[in-house]
Amino acid sequence: MQERLIIFDTTLRDGEQSPGAAMTKEEKIRIARQLEKLGVDVIEAGFAAASPGDFEAIRAIAKIIKDSTVCSLARANENDVRRAGEAIKPAKSGRIHTFIATSPIHMENKLRMTPDEVVERAVQAVKWAREYTDDVEFSAEDAVRSDLDFLVRIFDAVIQAGATTINVPDTVGYSIPLLWGERFKQLIERVPDSDKVVWSTHCHNDLGMAVANSLAAVMNGARQVECTINGLGERAGNAALEEIVMAIKTRRDVFSCDTRIDTTQIVPTSKLVSSITGYPVQPNKAVVGANAFAHESGIHQDGVLKHRETYEIMRAEDVGWTTNKLTLGKLSGRNAFRTRLQELGIVLESEEALNAAFARFKELADKKREIYDEDLQALVSDEALSEPHEHYKLAYLHVCSETGETPHATVAITEDGKERKAQADGSGPVDATFRAIEAMVNSGAELLLYSVNNITSGTDAQGEVTVRLTKGGRVVNGQGADTDIVIASAKAYINALNKLHSRLERAHPQV
Ligand code: KIV
Ligand code: ZN
């Protein structure tokens, strides 16, 4: 019998700390449902004290999710812990994850607390958390740069106070596998009652070693890995869930533990997270990149045709690369549409939402002969993005682009229900469109990123556009999908403007 490795997904919390990746409650719920389907053991749904919106999102996820534990992060103070406790209350299985920094650099400069005060606060936080749940995780932020003796002391104290999982984070991505494995070995040997808790690793990717460090921890006794889909997360990101899970599965000969992840859900989950956050997956990304199973050289192709295992250590279908399965067409009815959405794990909140999505499906089917699962995912994302309370909406777009002529766009938008129109020239049709929108909105935002991805193959495929804007220190991502990439671009630009307009302020847990 293999021991269980607990997969703790923090896409909705640490992943959301990526610039511009902030998600709405509805988007978080869609990702949480997919994570449950993927089989993650713990979903860190957010940081309840960050804002009322974050609190509501965690609570909603706690009500819906049944097969995964729902967790909220909390700094080690009473307000944070009680907010987290209230947020996870509806969960069938709920966890509070409380943390405090333990390295000299953080204690002295950020917290301005003595080591004794830090231990006392950590113990108190765990005790507050235990008033709400028996499942309490404690993290020593910046454990990588913390003194080993001090870690032993604080972990001993929080275990006696009732912590059930001890998380050791490499907050700044500084470690290397040999040292990280050694750190786990020593902690597990030296901390009293270390066998009564689950040891967890949480690695950032600043030196590109988050996955390697996490696996070194597993080889030295960690039985929980904290990770994110596509490696999303603060700065260079966190350890990528898909890489951890596939390394454990593929190298059964090396690891004495296993996960309960349904690996065929990995690619659909990766695509969903990418389309919601606007963070595209690089083609050469392990497991979920478009080229991860593509064989380019003739020698490799010949080898794979003769015997797949000559060049493949995993099967594409085992991680969910069975996409482009034709699903629906122009003549498909409402019931077929609803059934396929259910099979994809997409639950629309109301009959009106289903009707609106079905109307958009029919429009799409008029333009595109074959509708694939990816089209449906994008269509529903687009539907969720165009919520009725949006400040700006695209009403009309006309673009002229001709060889030898300056591209010209005429755009109409509604602002709080009132229609306005503007025209502009640009260096290309997308540039002209953005200029026309800006002529009306005058946002003063700076464009940081513009990217287009095709959702399926073929020239009639939908294009999915991401626009990243920044203004006044805030960064937002907007998305839009359409078979016409100029329309998709306009939708993405307007979606980003709406996010800037909403001005939702939230606290950052580590600031
Ligand atoms: O990186 C980190 O230290 C964290 C903690 C809050 C666990 O994200
Ligand atoms: Zn982190």
PDB file of C-alpha atoms in Angstrom, residues 25-287:
ATOM      1  CA  LYS A  25     -16.388  34.972  -7.041  1.00  0.00           C
ATOM      2  CA  GLU A  26     -18.010  33.207 -10.009  1.00  0.00           C
ATOM      3  CA  GLU A  27     -14.642  32.509 -11.611  1.00  0.00           C
ATOM      4  CA  LYS A  28     -13.292  31.135  -8.334  1.00  0.00           C
ATOM      5  CA  ILE A  29     -16.295  28.857  -7.984  1.00  0.00           C
ATOM      6  CA  ARG A  30     -15.748  27.475 -11.490  1.00  0.00           C
ATOM      7  CA  ILE A  31     -12.109  26.750 -10.739  1.00  0.00           C
ATOM      8  CA  ALA A  32     -12.957  25.218  -7.344  1.00  0.00           C
ATOM      9  CA  ARG A  33     -15.465  22.835  -8.963  1.00  0.00           C
ATOM     10  CA  GLN A  34     -12.831  21.799 -11.490  1.00  0.00           C
ATOM     11  CA  LEU A  35     -10.225  21.290  -8.741  1.00  0.00           C
ATOM     12  CA  GLU A  36     -12.690  19.037  -6.922  1.00  0.00           C
ATOM     13  CA  LYS A  37     -13.182  17.062 -10.132  1.00  0.00           C
ATOM     14  CA  LEU A  38      -9.407  16.858 -10.523  1.00  0.00           C
ATOM     15  CA  GLY A  39      -9.303  15.273  -7.071  1.00  0.00           C
ATOM     16  CA  VAL A  40      -7.214  17.735  -5.079  1.00  0.00           C
ATOM     17  CA  ASP A  41      -7.352  17.014  -1.351  1.00  0.00           C
ATOM     18  CA  VAL A  42      -7.306  20.618  -0.124  1.00  0.00           C
ATOM     19  CA  ILE A  43      -8.433  23.761  -1.969  1.00  0.00           C
ATOM     20  CA  GLU A  44      -7.005  26.950  -0.480  1.00  0.00           C
ATOM     21  CA  ALA A  45      -9.904  29.121  -1.600  1.00  0.00           C
ATOM     22  CA  GLY A  46      -8.483  32.490  -0.549  1.00  0.00           C
ATOM     23  CA  PHE A  47      -7.571  34.815   2.272  1.00  0.00           C
ATOM     24  CA  ALA A  48     -10.833  35.639   4.053  1.00  0.00           C
ATOM     25  CA  ALA A  49      -9.636  38.832   5.740  1.00  0.00           C
ATOM     26  CA  ALA A  50      -8.415  40.347   2.450  1.00  0.00           C
ATOM     27  CA  SER A  51     -11.795  41.847   1.517  1.00  0.00           C
ATOM     28  CA  PRO A  52     -15.524  41.164   1.844  1.00  0.00           C
ATOM     29  CA  GLY A  53     -15.398  39.765  -1.720  1.00  0.00           C
ATOM     30  CA  ASP A  54     -12.721  37.221  -0.788  1.00  0.00           C
ATOM     31  CA  PHE A  55     -14.679  36.217   2.309  1.00  0.00           C
ATOM     32  CA  GLU A  56     -17.840  35.674   0.237  1.00  0.00           C
ATOM     33  CA  ALA A  57     -15.972  33.645  -2.381  1.00  0.00           C
ATOM     34  CA  ILE A  58     -14.513  31.288   0.247  1.00  0.00           C
ATOM     35  CA  ARG A  59     -17.892  30.893   1.905  1.00  0.00           C
ATOM     36  CA  ALA A  60     -19.585  30.122  -1.406  1.00  0.00           C
ATOM     37  CA  ILE A  61     -16.913  27.528  -2.245  1.00  0.00           C
ATOM     38  CA  ALA A  62     -17.222  26.038   1.252  1.00  0.00           C
ATOM     39  CA  LYS A  63     -20.964  25.543   0.649  1.00  0.00           C
ATOM     40  CA  ILE A  64     -20.556  23.899  -2.759  1.00  0.00           C
ATOM     41  CA  ILE A  65     -17.461  21.689  -2.512  1.00  0.00           C
ATOM     42  CA  LYS A  66     -17.991  18.258  -0.936  1.00  0.00           C
ATOM     43  CA  ASP A  67     -15.055  16.076  -1.995  1.00  0.00           C
ATOM     44  CA  SER A  68     -12.147  18.374  -1.103  1.00  0.00           C
ATOM     45  CA  THR A  69     -11.267  20.185   2.116  1.00  0.00           C
ATOM     46  CA  VAL A  70     -11.834  23.953   1.782  1.00  0.00           C
ATOM     47  CA  CYS A  71      -9.195  26.129   3.410  1.00  0.00           C
ATOM     48  CA  SER A  72      -8.737  29.833   4.145  1.00  0.00           C
ATOM     49  CA  LEU A  73      -5.441  31.560   4.831  1.00  0.00           C
ATOM     50  CA  ALA A  74      -5.154  33.781   7.933  1.00  0.00           C
ATOM     51  CA  ARG A  75      -2.308  35.830   9.330  1.00  0.00           C
ATOM     52  CA  ALA A  76      -1.633  35.012  12.978  1.00  0.00           C
ATOM     53  CA  ASN A  77      -3.982  37.603  14.420  1.00  0.00           C
ATOM     54  CA  GLU A  78      -7.412  37.232  15.962  1.00  0.00           C
ATOM     55  CA  ASN A  79      -9.393  39.077  13.302  1.00  0.00           C
ATOM     56  CA  ASP A  80      -7.867  37.097  10.414  1.00  0.00           C
ATOM     57  CA  VAL A  81      -8.334  33.747  12.127  1.00  0.00           C
ATOM     58  CA  ARG A  82     -11.963  34.464  13.065  1.00  0.00           C
ATOM     59  CA  ARG A  83     -12.757  35.695   9.516  1.00  0.00           C
ATOM     60  CA  ALA A  84     -11.225  32.492   8.145  1.00  0.00           C
ATOM     61  CA  GLY A  85     -13.210  30.425  10.675  1.00  0.00           C
ATOM     62  CA  GLU A  86     -16.488  32.075   9.654  1.00  0.00           C
ATOM     63  CA  ALA A  87     -15.708  31.721   5.950  1.00  0.00           C
ATOM     64  CA  ILE A  88     -15.091  27.958   6.097  1.00  0.00           C
ATOM     65  CA  LYS A  89     -17.970  27.248   8.487  1.00  0.00           C
ATOM     66  CA  PRO A  90     -20.335  25.837   5.823  1.00  0.00           C
ATOM     67  CA  ALA A  91     -17.691  23.382   4.547  1.00  0.00           C
ATOM     68  CA  LYS A  92     -18.180  19.642   4.920  1.00  0.00           C
ATOM     69  CA  SER A  93     -14.459  19.593   5.655  1.00  0.00           C
ATOM     70  CA  GLY A  94     -12.804  22.941   6.461  1.00  0.00           C
ATOM     71  CA  ARG A  95      -9.267  23.992   7.340  1.00  0.00           C
ATOM     72  CA  ILE A  96      -7.701  27.187   8.691  1.00  0.00           C
ATOM     73  CA  HIS A  97      -4.165  27.895   7.519  1.00  0.00           C
ATOM     74  CA  THR A  98      -2.464  30.413   9.777  1.00  0.00           C
ATOM     75  CA  PHE A  99       1.045  31.728   9.320  1.00  0.00           C
ATOM     76  CA  ILE A 100       3.684  34.049  10.697  1.00  0.00           C
ATOM     77  CA  ALA A 101       7.205  34.832   9.518  1.00  0.00           C
ATOM     78  CA  THR A 102      10.059  33.159  11.381  1.00  0.00           C
ATOM     79  CA  SER A 103      13.250  34.368   9.690  1.00  0.00           C
ATOM     80  CA  PRO A 104      15.355  37.072  11.408  1.00  0.00           C
ATOM     81  CA  ILE A 105      15.011  39.367   8.364  1.00  0.00           C
ATOM     82  CA  HIS A 106      11.189  39.177   8.483  1.00  0.00           C
ATOM     83  CA  MET A 107      10.824  39.232  12.291  1.00  0.00           C
ATOM     84  CA  GLU A 108      13.101  42.258  12.699  1.00  0.00           C
ATOM     85  CA  ASN A 109      12.173  44.355   9.667  1.00  0.00           C
ATOM     86  CA  LYS A 110       8.607  43.415   8.789  1.00  0.00           C
ATOM     87  CA  LEU A 111       6.941  42.191  11.975  1.00  0.00           C
ATOM     88  CA  ARG A 112       9.154  44.122  14.435  1.00  0.00           C
ATOM     89  CA  MET A 113       8.590  41.312  16.912  1.00  0.00           C
ATOM     90  CA  THR A 114      10.995  39.304  19.042  1.00  0.00           C
ATOM     91  CA  PRO A 115      11.255  35.535  18.503  1.00  0.00           C
ATOM     92  CA  ASP A 116       9.450  34.981  21.839  1.00  0.00           C
ATOM     93  CA  GLU A 117       6.557  37.192  20.719  1.00  0.00           C
ATOM     94  CA  VAL A 118       6.384  35.332  17.404  1.00  0.00           C
ATOM     95  CA  VAL A 119       6.115  31.950  19.155  1.00  0.00           C
ATOM     96  CA  GLU A 120       3.458  33.279  21.529  1.00  0.00           C
ATOM     97  CA  ARG A 121       1.415  34.738  18.647  1.00  0.00           C
ATOM     98  CA  ALA A 122       1.690  31.535  16.600  1.00  0.00           C
ATOM     99  CA  VAL A 123       0.454  29.422  19.518  1.00  0.00           C
ATOM    100  CA  GLN A 124      -2.419  31.820  20.169  1.00  0.00           C
ATOM    101  CA  ALA A 125      -3.423  31.820  16.479  1.00  0.00           C
ATOM    102  CA  VAL A 126      -3.529  28.018  16.399  1.00  0.00           C
ATOM    103  CA  LYS A 127      -5.696  28.000  19.544  1.00  0.00           C
ATOM    104  CA  TRP A 128      -8.137  30.522  18.025  1.00  0.00           C
ATOM    105  CA  ALA A 129      -8.270  28.411  14.875  1.00  0.00           C
ATOM    106  CA  ARG A 130      -9.003  25.248  16.870  1.00  0.00           C
ATOM    107  CA  GLU A 131     -12.194  26.942  18.139  1.00  0.00           C
ATOM    108  CA  TYR A 132     -13.526  26.554  14.559  1.00  0.00           C
ATOM    109  CA  THR A 133     -12.028  23.328  13.246  1.00  0.00           C
ATOM    110  CA  ASP A 134      -9.816  20.380  14.201  1.00  0.00           C
ATOM    111  CA  ASP A 135      -7.966  20.802  10.915  1.00  0.00           C
ATOM    112  CA  VAL A 136      -5.400  23.565  11.493  1.00  0.00           C
ATOM    113  CA  GLU A 137      -2.315  24.208   9.409  1.00  0.00           C
ATOM    114  CA  PHE A 138       0.564  26.353  10.605  1.00  0.00           C
ATOM    115  CA  SER A 139       3.171  27.878   8.263  1.00  0.00           C
ATOM    116  CA  ALA A 140       6.489  29.446   9.204  1.00  0.00           C
ATOM    117  CA  GLU A 141       6.807  32.056   6.485  1.00  0.00           C
ATOM    118  CA  ASP A 142      10.342  32.303   5.052  1.00  0.00           C
ATOM    119  CA  ALA A 143      11.276  29.035   6.749  1.00  0.00           C
ATOM    120  CA  VAL A 144      14.059  28.714   4.202  1.00  0.00           C
ATOM    121  CA  ARG A 145      15.973  31.607   5.825  1.00  0.00           C
ATOM    122  CA  SER A 146      14.905  30.763   9.388  1.00  0.00           C
ATOM    123  CA  ASP A 147      17.175  29.341  12.048  1.00  0.00           C
ATOM    124  CA  LEU A 148      16.701  25.579  12.334  1.00  0.00           C
ATOM    125  CA  ASP A 149      16.641  25.602  16.165  1.00  0.00           C
ATOM    126  CA  PHE A 150      13.993  28.314  16.129  1.00  0.00           C
ATOM    127  CA  LEU A 151      11.869  26.335  13.661  1.00  0.00           C
ATOM    128  CA  VAL A 152      12.106  23.274  15.922  1.00  0.00           C
ATOM    129  CA  ARG A 153      10.974  25.414  18.862  1.00  0.00           C
ATOM    130  CA  ILE A 154       8.017  27.075  17.121  1.00  0.00           C
ATOM    131  CA  PHE A 155       6.818  23.861  15.438  1.00  0.00           C
ATOM    132  CA  ASP A 156       6.940  22.031  18.780  1.00  0.00           C
ATOM    133  CA  ALA A 157       4.872  24.827  20.373  1.00  0.00           C
ATOM    134  CA  VAL A 158       2.177  24.952  17.661  1.00  0.00           C
ATOM    135  CA  ILE A 159       1.864  21.150  17.569  1.00  0.00           C
ATOM    136  CA  GLN A 160       1.208  21.182  21.329  1.00  0.00           C
ATOM    137  CA  ALA A 161      -1.353  23.975  20.689  1.00  0.00           C
ATOM    138  CA  GLY A 162      -3.237  21.779  18.207  1.00  0.00           C
ATOM    139  CA  ALA A 163      -1.781  22.302  14.715  1.00  0.00           C
ATOM    140  CA  THR A 164      -2.298  19.200  12.581  1.00  0.00           C
ATOM    141  CA  THR A 165      -0.300  20.168   9.481  1.00  0.00           C
ATOM    142  CA  ILE A 166       3.088  21.866   9.607  1.00  0.00           C
ATOM    143  CA  ASN A 167       3.976  23.729   6.434  1.00  0.00           C
ATOM    144  CA  VAL A 168       7.560  24.677   5.680  1.00  0.00           C
ATOM    145  CA  PRO A 169       7.627  27.353   2.970  1.00  0.00           C
ATOM    146  CA  ASP A 170      10.461  28.435   0.747  1.00  0.00           C
ATOM    147  CA  THR A 171       8.750  31.794   0.449  1.00  0.00           C
ATOM    148  CA  VAL A 172      11.464  33.413  -1.668  1.00  0.00           C
ATOM    149  CA  GLY A 173      12.451  30.428  -3.829  1.00  0.00           C
ATOM    150  CA  TYR A 174      15.982  30.336  -2.421  1.00  0.00           C
ATOM    151  CA  SER A 175      16.599  26.696  -1.645  1.00  0.00           C
ATOM    152  CA  ILE A 176      18.093  23.914  -3.720  1.00  0.00           C
ATOM    153  CA  PRO A 177      16.836  20.312  -3.644  1.00  0.00           C
ATOM    154  CA  LEU A 178      19.656  18.806  -1.590  1.00  0.00           C
ATOM    155  CA  LEU A 179      19.337  21.408   1.173  1.00  0.00           C
ATOM    156  CA  TRP A 180      15.529  21.431   1.138  1.00  0.00           C
ATOM    157  CA  GLY A 181      15.380  17.663   1.537  1.00  0.00           C
ATOM    158  CA  GLU A 182      17.917  17.878   4.368  1.00  0.00           C
ATOM    159  CA  ARG A 183      15.813  20.561   6.101  1.00  0.00           C
ATOM    160  CA  PHE A 184      12.790  18.227   6.155  1.00  0.00           C
ATOM    161  CA  LYS A 185      14.852  15.318   7.372  1.00  0.00           C
ATOM    162  CA  GLN A 186      16.233  17.320  10.288  1.00  0.00           C
ATOM    163  CA  LEU A 187      12.912  18.897  11.226  1.00  0.00           C
ATOM    164  CA  ILE A 188      11.124  15.555  11.247  1.00  0.00           C
ATOM    165  CA  GLU A 189      13.925  14.013  13.331  1.00  0.00           C
ATOM    166  CA  ARG A 190      14.129  16.850  15.842  1.00  0.00           C
ATOM    167  CA  VAL A 191      10.583  18.157  16.362  1.00  0.00           C
ATOM    168  CA  PRO A 192       8.842  16.250  19.196  1.00  0.00           C
ATOM    169  CA  ASP A 193       5.632  14.485  18.076  1.00  0.00           C
ATOM    170  CA  SER A 194       6.576  15.073  14.446  1.00  0.00           C
ATOM    171  CA  ASP A 195       4.853  11.769  13.608  1.00  0.00           C
ATOM    172  CA  LYS A 196       1.489  13.165  14.838  1.00  0.00           C
ATOM    173  CA  VAL A 197       1.304  15.832  12.099  1.00  0.00           C
ATOM    174  CA  VAL A 198       1.464  16.008   8.325  1.00  0.00           C
ATOM    175  CA  TRP A 199       4.601  17.724   7.029  1.00  0.00           C
ATOM    176  CA  SER A 200       3.998  20.027   4.110  1.00  0.00           C
ATOM    177  CA  THR A 201       6.195  21.837   1.595  1.00  0.00           C
ATOM    178  CA  HIS A 202       5.398  25.135  -0.164  1.00  0.00           C
ATOM    179  CA  CYS A 203       8.014  26.226  -2.688  1.00  0.00           C
ATOM    180  CA  HIS A 204       8.316  29.311  -4.854  1.00  0.00           C
ATOM    181  CA  ASN A 205      10.040  29.213  -8.187  1.00  0.00           C
ATOM    182  CA  ASP A 206      12.436  32.176  -8.157  1.00  0.00           C
ATOM    183  CA  LEU A 207      15.397  29.989  -9.147  1.00  0.00           C
ATOM    184  CA  GLY A 208      13.268  27.591 -11.188  1.00  0.00           C
ATOM    185  CA  MET A 209      13.492  24.850  -8.556  1.00  0.00           C
ATOM    186  CA  ALA A 210      10.052  24.848  -6.921  1.00  0.00           C
ATOM    187  CA  VAL A 211       9.082  21.424  -8.271  1.00  0.00           C
ATOM    188  CA  ALA A 212      12.521  19.869  -7.640  1.00  0.00           C
ATOM    189  CA  ASN A 213      12.591  21.247  -4.084  1.00  0.00           C
ATOM    190  CA  SER A 214       9.054  19.996  -3.383  1.00  0.00           C
ATOM    191  CA  LEU A 215       9.974  16.509  -4.604  1.00  0.00           C
ATOM    192  CA  ALA A 216      13.121  16.533  -2.450  1.00  0.00           C
ATOM    193  CA  ALA A 217      10.894  17.327   0.534  1.00  0.00           C
ATOM    194  CA  VAL A 218       8.618  14.400  -0.370  1.00  0.00           C
ATOM    195  CA  MET A 219      11.641  12.085  -0.509  1.00  0.00           C
ATOM    196  CA  ASN A 220      12.468  13.219   3.011  1.00  0.00           C
ATOM    197  CA  GLY A 221       9.083  12.762   4.637  1.00  0.00           C
ATOM    198  CA  ALA A 222       6.772  15.579   3.454  1.00  0.00           C
ATOM    199  CA  ARG A 223       3.301  14.180   2.838  1.00  0.00           C
ATOM    200  CA  GLN A 224       1.597  17.349   1.602  1.00  0.00           C
ATOM    201  CA  VAL A 225       2.682  19.459  -1.344  1.00  0.00           C
ATOM    202  CA  GLU A 226       1.331  22.969  -1.836  1.00  0.00           C
ATOM    203  CA  CYS A 227       1.146  23.810  -5.501  1.00  0.00           C
ATOM    204  CA  THR A 228      -0.816  25.638  -8.185  1.00  0.00           C
ATOM    205  CA  ILE A 229      -2.166  24.887 -11.625  1.00  0.00           C
ATOM    206  CA  ASN A 230       0.321  25.960 -14.324  1.00  0.00           C
ATOM    207  CA  GLY A 231       2.702  27.028 -11.527  1.00  0.00           C
ATOM    208  CA  LEU A 232       0.823  30.302 -11.100  1.00  0.00           C
ATOM    209  CA  GLY A 233       1.713  32.389  -8.047  1.00  0.00           C
ATOM    210  CA  GLU A 234       3.537  35.291  -6.453  1.00  0.00           C
ATOM    211  CA  ARG A 235       6.525  36.496  -8.580  1.00  0.00           C
ATOM    212  CA  ALA A 236       7.945  33.474 -10.482  1.00  0.00           C
ATOM    213  CA  GLY A 237       5.098  31.333  -9.143  1.00  0.00           C
ATOM    214  CA  ASN A 238       4.704  28.180  -7.073  1.00  0.00           C
ATOM    215  CA  ALA A 239       5.453  24.527  -7.745  1.00  0.00           C
ATOM    216  CA  ALA A 240       3.262  23.368 -10.649  1.00  0.00           C
ATOM    217  CA  LEU A 241       0.652  20.810  -9.566  1.00  0.00           C
ATOM    218  CA  GLU A 242       0.717  18.993 -12.893  1.00  0.00           C
ATOM    219  CA  GLU A 243       4.496  18.482 -12.729  1.00  0.00           C
ATOM    220  CA  ILE A 244       4.467  17.264  -9.126  1.00  0.00           C
ATOM    221  CA  VAL A 245       1.622  14.824  -9.764  1.00  0.00           C
ATOM    222  CA  MET A 246       3.070  13.430 -12.990  1.00  0.00           C
ATOM    223  CA  ALA A 247       6.557  13.079 -11.475  1.00  0.00           C
ATOM    224  CA  ILE A 248       5.104  11.058  -8.596  1.00  0.00           C
ATOM    225  CA  LYS A 249       3.018   8.934 -10.974  1.00  0.00           C
ATOM    226  CA  THR A 250       5.699   8.409 -13.617  1.00  0.00           C
ATOM    227  CA  ARG A 251       8.495   7.674 -11.136  1.00  0.00           C
ATOM    228  CA  ARG A 252       6.666   5.205  -8.889  1.00  0.00           C
ATOM    229  CA  ASP A 253       9.999   3.451  -8.623  1.00  0.00           C
ATOM    230  CA  VAL A 254      11.406   6.391  -6.631  1.00  0.00           C
ATOM    231  CA  PHE A 255       8.502   7.669  -4.537  1.00  0.00           C
ATOM    232  CA  SER A 256       6.841   5.651  -1.808  1.00  0.00           C
ATOM    233  CA  CYS A 257       3.594   7.631  -1.990  1.00  0.00           C
ATOM    234  CA  ASP A 258       0.810   8.417  -4.444  1.00  0.00           C
ATOM    235  CA  THR A 259      -1.918  11.015  -5.012  1.00  0.00           C
ATOM    236  CA  ARG A 260      -5.635  10.617  -5.670  1.00  0.00           C
ATOM    237  CA  ILE A 261      -5.541  13.041  -8.619  1.00  0.00           C
ATOM    238  CA  ASP A 262      -7.539  12.082 -11.720  1.00  0.00           C
ATOM    239  CA  THR A 263      -4.725  12.939 -14.108  1.00  0.00           C
ATOM    240  CA  THR A 264      -7.057  13.021 -17.135  1.00  0.00           C
ATOM    241  CA  GLN A 265      -8.456  16.256 -15.686  1.00  0.00           C
ATOM    242  CA  ILE A 266      -5.062  17.999 -15.695  1.00  0.00           C
ATOM    243  CA  VAL A 267      -5.221  19.579 -19.164  1.00  0.00           C
ATOM    244  CA  PRO A 268      -8.855  20.760 -18.861  1.00  0.00           C
ATOM    245  CA  THR A 269      -7.992  22.328 -15.481  1.00  0.00           C
ATOM    246  CA  SER A 270      -4.903  23.996 -16.914  1.00  0.00           C
ATOM    247  CA  LYS A 271      -6.943  25.443 -19.794  1.00  0.00           C
ATOM    248  CA  LEU A 272      -9.660  26.711 -17.493  1.00  0.00           C
ATOM    249  CA  VAL A 273      -7.183  28.453 -15.174  1.00  0.00           C
ATOM    250  CA  SER A 274      -5.308  29.925 -18.111  1.00  0.00           C
ATOM    251  CA  SER A 275      -8.437  31.311 -19.726  1.00  0.00           C
ATOM    252  CA  ILE A 276      -9.829  32.762 -16.487  1.00  0.00           C
ATOM    253  CA  THR A 277      -6.597  34.359 -15.280  1.00  0.00           C
ATOM    254  CA  GLY A 278      -5.323  35.420 -18.691  1.00  0.00           C
ATOM    255  CA  TYR A 279      -1.976  33.704 -18.075  1.00  0.00           C
ATOM    256  CA  PRO A 280      -1.217  31.708 -21.241  1.00  0.00           C
ATOM    257  CA  VAL A 281       0.697  28.444 -20.926  1.00  0.00           C
ATOM    258  CA  GLN A 282       4.043  28.486 -22.748  1.00  0.00           C
ATOM    259  CA  PRO A 283       4.119  25.856 -25.554  1.00  0.00           C
ATOM    260  CA  ASN A 284       7.161  24.069 -24.106  1.00  0.00           C
ATOM    261  CA  LYS A 285       5.732  23.893 -20.558  1.00  0.00           C
ATOM    262  CA  ALA A 286       5.993  20.373 -19.108  1.00  0.00           C
ATOM    263  CA  VAL A 287       2.805  18.257 -19.192  1.00  0.00           C
TER     264      VAL A 287
END
